[in-house]
Coordinates of C-alpha atoms and ligand atoms in Angstrom, one line a residue:
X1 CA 41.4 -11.8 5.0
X2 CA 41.1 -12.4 1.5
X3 CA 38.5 -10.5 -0.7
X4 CA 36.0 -13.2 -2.2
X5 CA 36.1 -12.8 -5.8
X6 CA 33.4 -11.0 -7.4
X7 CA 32.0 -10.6 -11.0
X8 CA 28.9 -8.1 -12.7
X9 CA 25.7 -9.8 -13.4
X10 CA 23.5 -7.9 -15.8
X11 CA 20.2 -7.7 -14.3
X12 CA 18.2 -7.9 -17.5
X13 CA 19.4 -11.2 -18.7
X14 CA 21.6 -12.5 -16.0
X15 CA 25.0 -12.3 -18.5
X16 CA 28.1 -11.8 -16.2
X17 CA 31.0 -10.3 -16.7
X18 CA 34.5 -10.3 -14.9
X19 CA 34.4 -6.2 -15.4
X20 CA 32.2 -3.6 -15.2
X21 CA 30.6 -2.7 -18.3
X22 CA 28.1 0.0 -19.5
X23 CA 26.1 -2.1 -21.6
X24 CA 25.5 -5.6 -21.3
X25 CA 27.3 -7.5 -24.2
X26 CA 24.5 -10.3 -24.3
X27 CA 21.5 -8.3 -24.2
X28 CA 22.2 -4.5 -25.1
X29 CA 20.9 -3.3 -21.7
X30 CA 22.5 -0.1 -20.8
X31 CA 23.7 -0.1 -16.9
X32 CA 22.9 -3.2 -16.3
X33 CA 25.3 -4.9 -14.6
X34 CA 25.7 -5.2 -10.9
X35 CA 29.0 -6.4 -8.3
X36 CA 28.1 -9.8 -7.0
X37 CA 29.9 -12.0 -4.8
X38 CA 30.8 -15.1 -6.7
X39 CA 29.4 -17.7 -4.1
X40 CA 31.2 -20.9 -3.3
X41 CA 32.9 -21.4 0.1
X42 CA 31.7 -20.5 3.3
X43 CA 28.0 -19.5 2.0
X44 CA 28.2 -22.6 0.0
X45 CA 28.9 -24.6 3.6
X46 CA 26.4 -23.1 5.5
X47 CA 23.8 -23.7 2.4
X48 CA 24.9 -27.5 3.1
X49 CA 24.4 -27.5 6.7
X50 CA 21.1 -26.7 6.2
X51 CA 19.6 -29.7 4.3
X52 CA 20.1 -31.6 7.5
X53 CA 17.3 -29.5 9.1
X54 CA 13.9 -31.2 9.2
X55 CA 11.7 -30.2 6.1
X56 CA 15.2 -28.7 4.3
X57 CA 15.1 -30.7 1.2
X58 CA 13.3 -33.7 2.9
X59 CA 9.4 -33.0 2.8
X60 CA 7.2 -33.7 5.8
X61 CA 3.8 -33.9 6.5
X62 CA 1.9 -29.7 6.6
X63 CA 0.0 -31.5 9.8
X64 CA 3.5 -32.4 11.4
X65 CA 4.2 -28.8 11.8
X66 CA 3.5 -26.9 15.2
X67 CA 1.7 -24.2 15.2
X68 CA 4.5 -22.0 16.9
X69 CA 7.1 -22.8 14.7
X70 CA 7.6 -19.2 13.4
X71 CA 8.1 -18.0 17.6
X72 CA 6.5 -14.3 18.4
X73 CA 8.3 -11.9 20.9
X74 CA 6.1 -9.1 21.9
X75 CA 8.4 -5.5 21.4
X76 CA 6.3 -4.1 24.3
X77 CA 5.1 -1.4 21.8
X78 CA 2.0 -2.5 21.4
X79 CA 1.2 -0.6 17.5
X80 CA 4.5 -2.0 16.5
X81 CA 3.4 -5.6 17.4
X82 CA 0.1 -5.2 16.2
X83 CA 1.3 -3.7 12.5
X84 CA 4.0 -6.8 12.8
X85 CA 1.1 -8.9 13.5
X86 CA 0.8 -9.4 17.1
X87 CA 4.7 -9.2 18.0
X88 CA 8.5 -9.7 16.1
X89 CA 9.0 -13.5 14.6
X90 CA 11.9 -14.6 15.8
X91 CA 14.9 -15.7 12.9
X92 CA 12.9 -13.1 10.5
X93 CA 13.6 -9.9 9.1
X94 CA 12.0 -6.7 9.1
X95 CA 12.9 -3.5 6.7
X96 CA 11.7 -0.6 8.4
X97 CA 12.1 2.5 5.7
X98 CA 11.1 6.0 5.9
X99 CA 12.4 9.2 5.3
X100 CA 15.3 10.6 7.3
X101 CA 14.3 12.5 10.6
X102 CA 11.1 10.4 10.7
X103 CA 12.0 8.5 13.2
X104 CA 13.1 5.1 12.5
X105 CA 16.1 5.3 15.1
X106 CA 14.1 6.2 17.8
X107 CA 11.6 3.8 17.1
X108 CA 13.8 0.8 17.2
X109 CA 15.5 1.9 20.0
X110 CA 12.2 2.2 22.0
X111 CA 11.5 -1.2 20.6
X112 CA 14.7 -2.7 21.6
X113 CA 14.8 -1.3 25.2
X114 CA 11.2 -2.8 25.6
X115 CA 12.5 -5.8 24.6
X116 CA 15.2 -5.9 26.5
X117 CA 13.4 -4.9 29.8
X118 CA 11.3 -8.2 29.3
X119 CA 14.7 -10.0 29.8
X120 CA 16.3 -10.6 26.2
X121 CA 19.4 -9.2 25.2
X122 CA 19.2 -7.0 22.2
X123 CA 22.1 -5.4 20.0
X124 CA 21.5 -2.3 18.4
X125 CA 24.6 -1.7 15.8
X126 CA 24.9 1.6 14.4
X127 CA 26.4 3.0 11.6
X128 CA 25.1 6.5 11.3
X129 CA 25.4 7.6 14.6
X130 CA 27.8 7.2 17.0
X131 CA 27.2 5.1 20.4
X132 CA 27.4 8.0 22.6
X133 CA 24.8 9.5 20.5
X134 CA 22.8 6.5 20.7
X135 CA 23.0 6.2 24.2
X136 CA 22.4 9.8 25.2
X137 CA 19.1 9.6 23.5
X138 CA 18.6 6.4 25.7
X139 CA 19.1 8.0 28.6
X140 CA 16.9 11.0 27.3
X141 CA 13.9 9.0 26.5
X142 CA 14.5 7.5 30.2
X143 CA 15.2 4.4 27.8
X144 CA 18.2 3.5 29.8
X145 CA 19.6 4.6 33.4
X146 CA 16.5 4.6 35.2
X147 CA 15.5 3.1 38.3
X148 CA 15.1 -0.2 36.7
X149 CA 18.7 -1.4 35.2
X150 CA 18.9 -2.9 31.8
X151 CA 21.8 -4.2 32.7
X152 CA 23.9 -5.9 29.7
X153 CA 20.9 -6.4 28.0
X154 CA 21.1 -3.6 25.7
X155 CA 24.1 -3.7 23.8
X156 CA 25.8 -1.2 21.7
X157 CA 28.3 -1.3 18.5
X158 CA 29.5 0.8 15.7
X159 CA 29.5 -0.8 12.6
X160 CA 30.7 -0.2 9.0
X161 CA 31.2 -3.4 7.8
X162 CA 28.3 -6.2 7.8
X163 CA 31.2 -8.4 9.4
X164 CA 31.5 -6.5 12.5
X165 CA 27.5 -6.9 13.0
X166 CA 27.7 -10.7 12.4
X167 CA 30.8 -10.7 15.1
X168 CA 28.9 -8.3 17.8
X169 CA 26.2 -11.3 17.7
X170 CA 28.6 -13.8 17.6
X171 CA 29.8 -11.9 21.1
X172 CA 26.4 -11.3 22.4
X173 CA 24.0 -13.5 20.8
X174 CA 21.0 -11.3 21.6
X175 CA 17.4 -12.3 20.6
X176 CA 17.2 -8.8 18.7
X177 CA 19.4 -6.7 16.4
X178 CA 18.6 -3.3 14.5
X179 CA 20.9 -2.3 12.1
X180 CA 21.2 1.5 11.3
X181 CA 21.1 1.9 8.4
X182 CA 21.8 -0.9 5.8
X183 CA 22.6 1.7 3.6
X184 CA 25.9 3.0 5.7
X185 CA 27.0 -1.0 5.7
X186 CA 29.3 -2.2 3.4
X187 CA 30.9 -6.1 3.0
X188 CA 34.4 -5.7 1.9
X189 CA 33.7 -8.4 -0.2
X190 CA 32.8 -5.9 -2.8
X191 CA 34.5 -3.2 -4.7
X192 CA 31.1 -1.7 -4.9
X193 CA 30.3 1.9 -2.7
X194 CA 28.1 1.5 0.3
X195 CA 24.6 2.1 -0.7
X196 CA 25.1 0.9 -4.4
X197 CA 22.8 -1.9 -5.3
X198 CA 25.7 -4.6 -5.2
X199 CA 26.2 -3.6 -1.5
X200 CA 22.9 -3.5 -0.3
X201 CA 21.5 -6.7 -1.8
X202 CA 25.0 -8.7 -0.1
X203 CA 24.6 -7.0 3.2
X204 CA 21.3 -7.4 3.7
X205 CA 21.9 -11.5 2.4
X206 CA 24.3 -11.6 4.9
X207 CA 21.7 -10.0 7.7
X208 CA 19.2 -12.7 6.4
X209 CA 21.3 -15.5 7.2
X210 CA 22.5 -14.0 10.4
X211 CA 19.0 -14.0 11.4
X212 CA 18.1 -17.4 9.9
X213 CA 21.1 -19.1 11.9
X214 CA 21.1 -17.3 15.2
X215 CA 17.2 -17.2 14.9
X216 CA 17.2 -13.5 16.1
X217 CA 14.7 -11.2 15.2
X218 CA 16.6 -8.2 13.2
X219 CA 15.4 -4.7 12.0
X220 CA 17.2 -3.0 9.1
X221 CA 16.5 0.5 9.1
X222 CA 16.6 1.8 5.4
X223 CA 16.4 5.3 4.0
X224 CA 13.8 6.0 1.3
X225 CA 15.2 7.9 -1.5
X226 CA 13.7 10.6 -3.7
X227 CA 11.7 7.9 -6.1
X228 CA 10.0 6.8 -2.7
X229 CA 11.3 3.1 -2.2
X230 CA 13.1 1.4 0.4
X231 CA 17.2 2.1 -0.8
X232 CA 17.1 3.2 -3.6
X233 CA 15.7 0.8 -5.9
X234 CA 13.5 -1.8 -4.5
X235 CA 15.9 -4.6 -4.4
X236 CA 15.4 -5.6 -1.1
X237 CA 12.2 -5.9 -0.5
X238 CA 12.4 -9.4 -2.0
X239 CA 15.1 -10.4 0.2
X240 CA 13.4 -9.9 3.8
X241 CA 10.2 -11.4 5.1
X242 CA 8.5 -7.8 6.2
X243 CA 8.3 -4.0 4.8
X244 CA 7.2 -1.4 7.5
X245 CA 7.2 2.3 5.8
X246 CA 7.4 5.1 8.9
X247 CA 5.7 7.9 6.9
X248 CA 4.9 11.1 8.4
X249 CA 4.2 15.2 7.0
X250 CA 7.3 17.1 7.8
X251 CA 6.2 19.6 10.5
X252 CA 3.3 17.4 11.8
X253 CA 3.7 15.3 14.9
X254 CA 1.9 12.2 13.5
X255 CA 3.4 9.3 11.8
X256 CA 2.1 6.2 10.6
X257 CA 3.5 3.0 10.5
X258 CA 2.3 0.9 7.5
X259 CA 3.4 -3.0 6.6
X260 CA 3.1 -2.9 2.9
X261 CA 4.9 -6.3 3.1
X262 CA 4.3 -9.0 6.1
X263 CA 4.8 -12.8 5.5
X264 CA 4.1 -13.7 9.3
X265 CA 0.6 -11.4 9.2
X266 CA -1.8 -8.9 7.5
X267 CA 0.0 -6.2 5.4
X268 CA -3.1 -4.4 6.4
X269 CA -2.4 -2.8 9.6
X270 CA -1.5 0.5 10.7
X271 CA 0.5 2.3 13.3
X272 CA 0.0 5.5 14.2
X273 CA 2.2 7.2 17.0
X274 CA 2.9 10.7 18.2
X275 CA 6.6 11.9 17.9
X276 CA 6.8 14.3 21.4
X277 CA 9.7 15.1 23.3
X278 CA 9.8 12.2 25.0
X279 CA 10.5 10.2 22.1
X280 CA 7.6 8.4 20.2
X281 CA 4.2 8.3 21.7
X282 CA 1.4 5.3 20.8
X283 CA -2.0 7.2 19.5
X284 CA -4.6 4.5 20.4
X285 CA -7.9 7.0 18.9
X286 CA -6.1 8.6 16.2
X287 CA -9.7 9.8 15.0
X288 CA -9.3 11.8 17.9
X289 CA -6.5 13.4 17.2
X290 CA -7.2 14.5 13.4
X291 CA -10.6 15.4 14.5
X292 CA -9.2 17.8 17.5
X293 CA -8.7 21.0 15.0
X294 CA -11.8 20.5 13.0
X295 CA -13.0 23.7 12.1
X296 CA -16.6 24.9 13.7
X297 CA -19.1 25.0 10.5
X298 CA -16.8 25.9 7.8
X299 CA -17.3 25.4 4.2
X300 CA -15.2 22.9 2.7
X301 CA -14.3 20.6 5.4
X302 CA -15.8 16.7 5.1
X303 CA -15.0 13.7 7.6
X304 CA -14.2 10.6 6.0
X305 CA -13.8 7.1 7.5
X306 CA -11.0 5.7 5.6
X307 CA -8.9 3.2 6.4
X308 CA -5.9 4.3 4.9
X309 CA -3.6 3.0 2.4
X310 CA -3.8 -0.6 2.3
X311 CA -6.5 -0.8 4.2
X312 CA -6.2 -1.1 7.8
X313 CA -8.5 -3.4 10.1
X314 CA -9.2 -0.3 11.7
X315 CA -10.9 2.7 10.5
X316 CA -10.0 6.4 10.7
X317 CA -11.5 9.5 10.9
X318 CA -10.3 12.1 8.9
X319 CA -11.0 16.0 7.8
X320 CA -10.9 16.3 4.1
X321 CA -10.7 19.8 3.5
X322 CA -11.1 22.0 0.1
X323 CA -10.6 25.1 -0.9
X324 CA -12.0 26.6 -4.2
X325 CA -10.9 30.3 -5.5
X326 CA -11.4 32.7 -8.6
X327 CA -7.6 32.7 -10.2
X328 CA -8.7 34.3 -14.0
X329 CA -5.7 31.9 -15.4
X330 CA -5.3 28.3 -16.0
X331 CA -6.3 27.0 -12.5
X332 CA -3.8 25.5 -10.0
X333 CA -4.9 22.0 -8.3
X334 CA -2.9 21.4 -5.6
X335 CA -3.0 17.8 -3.6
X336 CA -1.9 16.8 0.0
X337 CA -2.7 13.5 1.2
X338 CA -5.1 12.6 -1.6
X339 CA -3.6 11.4 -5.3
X340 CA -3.5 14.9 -7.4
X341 CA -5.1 12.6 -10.3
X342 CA -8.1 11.6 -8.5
X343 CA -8.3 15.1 -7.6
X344 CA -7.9 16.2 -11.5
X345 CA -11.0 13.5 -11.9
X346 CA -13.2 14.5 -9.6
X347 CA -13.2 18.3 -11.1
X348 CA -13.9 17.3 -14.3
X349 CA -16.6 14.7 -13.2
X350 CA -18.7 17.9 -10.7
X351 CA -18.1 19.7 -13.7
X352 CA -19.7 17.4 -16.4
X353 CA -22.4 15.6 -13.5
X354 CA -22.8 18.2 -10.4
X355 CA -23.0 21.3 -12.7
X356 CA -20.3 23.0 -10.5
X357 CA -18.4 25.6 -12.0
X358 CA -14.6 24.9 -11.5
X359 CA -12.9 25.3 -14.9
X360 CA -10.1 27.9 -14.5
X361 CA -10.8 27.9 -10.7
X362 CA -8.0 27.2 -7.9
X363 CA -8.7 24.4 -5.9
X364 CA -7.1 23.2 -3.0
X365 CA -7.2 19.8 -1.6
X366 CA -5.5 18.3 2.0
X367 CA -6.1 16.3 4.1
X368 CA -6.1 17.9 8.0
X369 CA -2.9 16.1 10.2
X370 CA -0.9 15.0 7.4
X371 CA -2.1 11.6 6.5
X372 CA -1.8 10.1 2.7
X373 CA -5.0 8.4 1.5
X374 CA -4.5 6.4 -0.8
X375 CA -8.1 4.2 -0.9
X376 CA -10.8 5.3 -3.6
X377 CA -13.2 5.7 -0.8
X378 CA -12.0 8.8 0.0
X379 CA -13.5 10.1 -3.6
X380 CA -17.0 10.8 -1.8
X381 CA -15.7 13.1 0.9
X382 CA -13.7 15.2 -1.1
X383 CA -16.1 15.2 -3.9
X384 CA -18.8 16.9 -0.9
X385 CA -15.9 19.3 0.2
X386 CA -15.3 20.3 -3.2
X387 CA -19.0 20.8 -3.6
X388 CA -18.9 22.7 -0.4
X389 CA -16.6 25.0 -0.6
X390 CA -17.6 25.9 -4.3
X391 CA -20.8 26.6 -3.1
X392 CA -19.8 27.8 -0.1
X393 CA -22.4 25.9 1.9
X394 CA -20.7 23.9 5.0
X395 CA -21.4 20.6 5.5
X396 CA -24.0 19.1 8.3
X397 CA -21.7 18.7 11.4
X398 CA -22.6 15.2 12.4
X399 CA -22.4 13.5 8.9
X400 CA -19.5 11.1 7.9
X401 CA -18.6 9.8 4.2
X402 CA -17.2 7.1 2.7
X403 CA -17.6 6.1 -1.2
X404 CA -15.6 5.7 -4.5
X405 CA -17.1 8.4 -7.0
X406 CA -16.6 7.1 -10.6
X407 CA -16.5 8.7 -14.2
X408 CA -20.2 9.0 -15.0
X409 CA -20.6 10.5 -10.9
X410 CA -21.8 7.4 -9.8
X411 CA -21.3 6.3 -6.4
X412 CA -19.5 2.8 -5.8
X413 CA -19.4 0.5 -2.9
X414 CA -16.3 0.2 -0.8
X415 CA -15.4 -2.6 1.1
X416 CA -14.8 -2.6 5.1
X417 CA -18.4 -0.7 5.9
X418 CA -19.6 -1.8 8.7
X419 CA -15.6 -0.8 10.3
X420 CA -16.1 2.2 9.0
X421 CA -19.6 2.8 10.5
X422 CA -18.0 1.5 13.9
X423 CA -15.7 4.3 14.1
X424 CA -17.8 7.0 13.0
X425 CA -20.2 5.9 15.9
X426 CA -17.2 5.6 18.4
X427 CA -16.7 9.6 18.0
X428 CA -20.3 10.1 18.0
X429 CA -21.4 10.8 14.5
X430 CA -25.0 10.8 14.2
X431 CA -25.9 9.7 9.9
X432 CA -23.7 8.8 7.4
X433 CA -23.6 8.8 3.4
X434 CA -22.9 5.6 2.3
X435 CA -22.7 4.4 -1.5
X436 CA -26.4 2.7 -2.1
X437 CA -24.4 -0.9 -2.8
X438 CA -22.7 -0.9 0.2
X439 CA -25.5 0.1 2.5
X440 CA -27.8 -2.7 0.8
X441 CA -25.2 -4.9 2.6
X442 CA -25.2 -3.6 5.8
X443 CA -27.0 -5.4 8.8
X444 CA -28.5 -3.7 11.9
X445 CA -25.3 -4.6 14.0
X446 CA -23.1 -3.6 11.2
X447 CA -24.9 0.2 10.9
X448 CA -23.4 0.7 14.9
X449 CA -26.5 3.1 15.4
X450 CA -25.4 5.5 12.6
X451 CA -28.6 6.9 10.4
X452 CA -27.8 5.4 6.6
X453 CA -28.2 7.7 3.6
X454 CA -27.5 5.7 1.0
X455 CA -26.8 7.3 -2.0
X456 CA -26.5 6.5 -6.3
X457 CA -24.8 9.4 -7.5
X458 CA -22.3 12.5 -6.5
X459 CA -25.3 14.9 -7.5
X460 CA -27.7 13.2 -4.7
X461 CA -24.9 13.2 -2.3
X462 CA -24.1 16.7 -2.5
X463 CA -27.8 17.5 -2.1
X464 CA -28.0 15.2 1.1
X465 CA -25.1 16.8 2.4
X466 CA -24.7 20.3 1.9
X467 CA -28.3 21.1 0.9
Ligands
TYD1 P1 15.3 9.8 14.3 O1 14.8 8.7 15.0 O2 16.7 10.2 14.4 O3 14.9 9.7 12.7 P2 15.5 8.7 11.6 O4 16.3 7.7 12.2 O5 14.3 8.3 10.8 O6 16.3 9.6 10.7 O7 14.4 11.1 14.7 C1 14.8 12.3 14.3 C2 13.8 13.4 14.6 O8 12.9 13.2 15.6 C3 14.6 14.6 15.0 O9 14.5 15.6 14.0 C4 14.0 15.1 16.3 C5 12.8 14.2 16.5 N1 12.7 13.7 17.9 C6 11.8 14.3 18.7 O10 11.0 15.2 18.4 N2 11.7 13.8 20.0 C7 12.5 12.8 20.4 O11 12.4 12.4 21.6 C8 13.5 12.3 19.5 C9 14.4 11.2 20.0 C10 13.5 12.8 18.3
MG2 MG1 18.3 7.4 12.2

């Protein structure tokens, strides 16, 4: 087959370039310039082919349009469908990243043999393992050879090249691909390594039309790099209609799976599984579980109802846990799970509004089980375990918190309240403190039986909770 021609595109100022070049001639931009196919041809055709679609270049009427136009296939894992919102949209694709060893594979494969044991044939193409590999953890997981045959409903292939996935479908035409990992997949259209930005953004365009023709439903698995994004630079989340993250603590059997991107549902939604021997295990309470270690009446340990990250419907229950020490030096501040910033914030304002004495002290922040927090209403609760452990006073065992703390130590309302009260009841805390704004808010239904403290500032907080 002949190689499509290709040229460097500079990605500051869109200049290209038959070579590669350090700097972009047009605009000065040092290494700039990125492989791209030049497009004409087959692309070109298929572009074509779809103008004579209804609604592709002629309008129609929004009312026209059915309702189940974008076509939902349950996975049979029910977190996964809810995070995707409420099951995979067929013809779309979903970038599921993570770090390795988190367990992307074995989540996809769980997903594909569920959907494949409802009756559609899905086509799991691997390029960093081999099949044997993948199947032997199939059979493992009791994913495959079991009482109940899959049949040829599950279908394996190694893959290198993006062409080789596009044929297996051609061969199979399942209603579900994964593809593992997009960065091991190369087009031979391109000079370009595997991996390199050229590659990935071609291969994964290829993987969009794939899906947007044979109106499968297709996973790429990616690897996040050091920086933290989806391959490498965050060139593809553009190009694909949902982002899942699979984030989990190394040594911790939790993991949470966030959409931070979802153009078929919420991006609110979260996840969260158990990875066990038996492959990866659905946590429907996972209050439960990061409540289960909780220390009896020690100083320095807070439960928050967060709902992490972006924001989940759903609220969580979490230990925020601090540790405060004499060190004589600087003083270390060490973060895990909360933003070491808001950490370095919070200090300064117990310092300047609490009257704690912290300067030059060691303190220690985590959150128990491993999960990141990203949402200011975690603020309160650590603020109180900060507060406790400095003073070494432990906190009233039934009492939940919730609250962004700000720079003058006032306390600020957070959205989601009456969730987070719902939760907090569910595992049977009795009161909880509860910036003043937000509990003004609150209706009799919404407080879920949970005594209100409502409170202005971090110093009347502290008093309320520690004493
Ligand atoms: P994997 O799905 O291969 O991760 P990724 O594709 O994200 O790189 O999972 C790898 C880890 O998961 C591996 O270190 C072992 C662990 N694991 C279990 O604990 N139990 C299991 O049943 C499986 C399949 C994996
Ligand atoms: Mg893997």
């Amino acid at each position: 087959m002949a190689k499509a021609s290709t040229q460097y595109v500079c990605e500051g100022c869109g200049a290209a370039s038959p070579r590669w070049l350090g700097r972009c001639p047009s605009c000065g931009g040092w290494n700039t310039l990125v492989e791209e196919v030049v497009k004409k041809g087959p692309r070109g055709a298929a572009r074509a082919s779809l103008f004579s679609e209804p609604g592709r270049g002629r309008p129609v009427p929004i009312e026209s349009i059915a309702e189940d136009a974008a076509a939902r296939m349950p996975t049979g894992i029910e977190e996964l469908d809810r995070v995707l919102g409420g099951g995979v949209v067929l013809g779309s694709v979903a970038l599921v990243g993570g770090d390795p060893g988190v367990g992307k594979s074995t989540l996809l494969l769980q997903a594909l043999a569920g959907m494949a044991r409802r009756g559609p044939t899905a086509l799991y193409a691997s390029g960093e393992e081999s099949i044997a590999q993948v199947a032997l953890r199939a059979r493992r997981l009791g994913l495959a050879f079991g009482e109940l045959p899959l049949g040829d409903r599950l279908q394996l292939v190694g893959v290198s090249d993006v062409a080789e996935v596009e044929q297996a479908a051609q061969l199979t035409k399942p209603t579900a691909i994964v593809v593992d990992s997009v960065q091991v997949i190369r087009s031979s259209d391109l000079e370009s390594a595997p991996g390199s930005v050229s590659q990935l953004r071609e291969v994964t365009a290829r993987l969009v039309d794939l899906a947007k023709q044979s109106h499968a439903a297709v996973f790429l698995v990616g690897h996040v790099t050091k920086e933290g994004a989806i391959a490498g630079p965050k060139v593809l989340e553009h190009l694909v209609d949902v982002v899942l993250s699979f984030e989990g603590e190394r040594g911790h059997a939790f993991r949470a799976l966030r959409a931070s991107k979802n153009r078929f549902g919420s991006a609110t939604e979260v996840g969260v599984f158990e990875m066990s021997p038996a492959g990866l295990r659905e946590v429907p309470n996972p209050s439960e579980l990061f409540l289960a270690e909780r220390p009896v009446h020690a100083a320095g340990s807070v439960i928050a109802s967060v709902t992490p990250q972006t924001g989940g419907a759903r609220a969580v229950l979490v230990e925020v846990q601090a540790l405060v020490g004499v060190s004589g030096g600087a003083g270390r501040r060490t973060a895990q799970g909360v933003d070491g910033a808001r950490l370095a914030m919070l200090l300064a304002v117990l310092e300047r509004k609490a009257g704690l004495q912290l300067l030059g002290a060691d303190v220690f922040a985590n959150v128990a089980g491993g999960l990141a927090i990203d949402e200011p209403a975690v603020d309160l609760p650590l603020a109180i375990a900060i507060a406790s452990a400095a003073r070494n006073r432990p906190c009233a065992r039934d009492l939940v918190a919730f609250g962004e703390v700000g720079l003058a130590g006032e306390v600020r309302g957070v959205p989601r309240g009456a969730t987070r009260l719902a939760e907090a009841a569910s595992m049977g805390f009795g009161r909880a403190l509860v910036p003043a704004s937000t509990a003004e808010r609150l209706s009799a239904t919404d407080r879920a039986g949970v005594e209100i403290v409502p409170v202005r500032d971090v110093e009347e907080a502290i008093a309320a909770a520690i004493g």
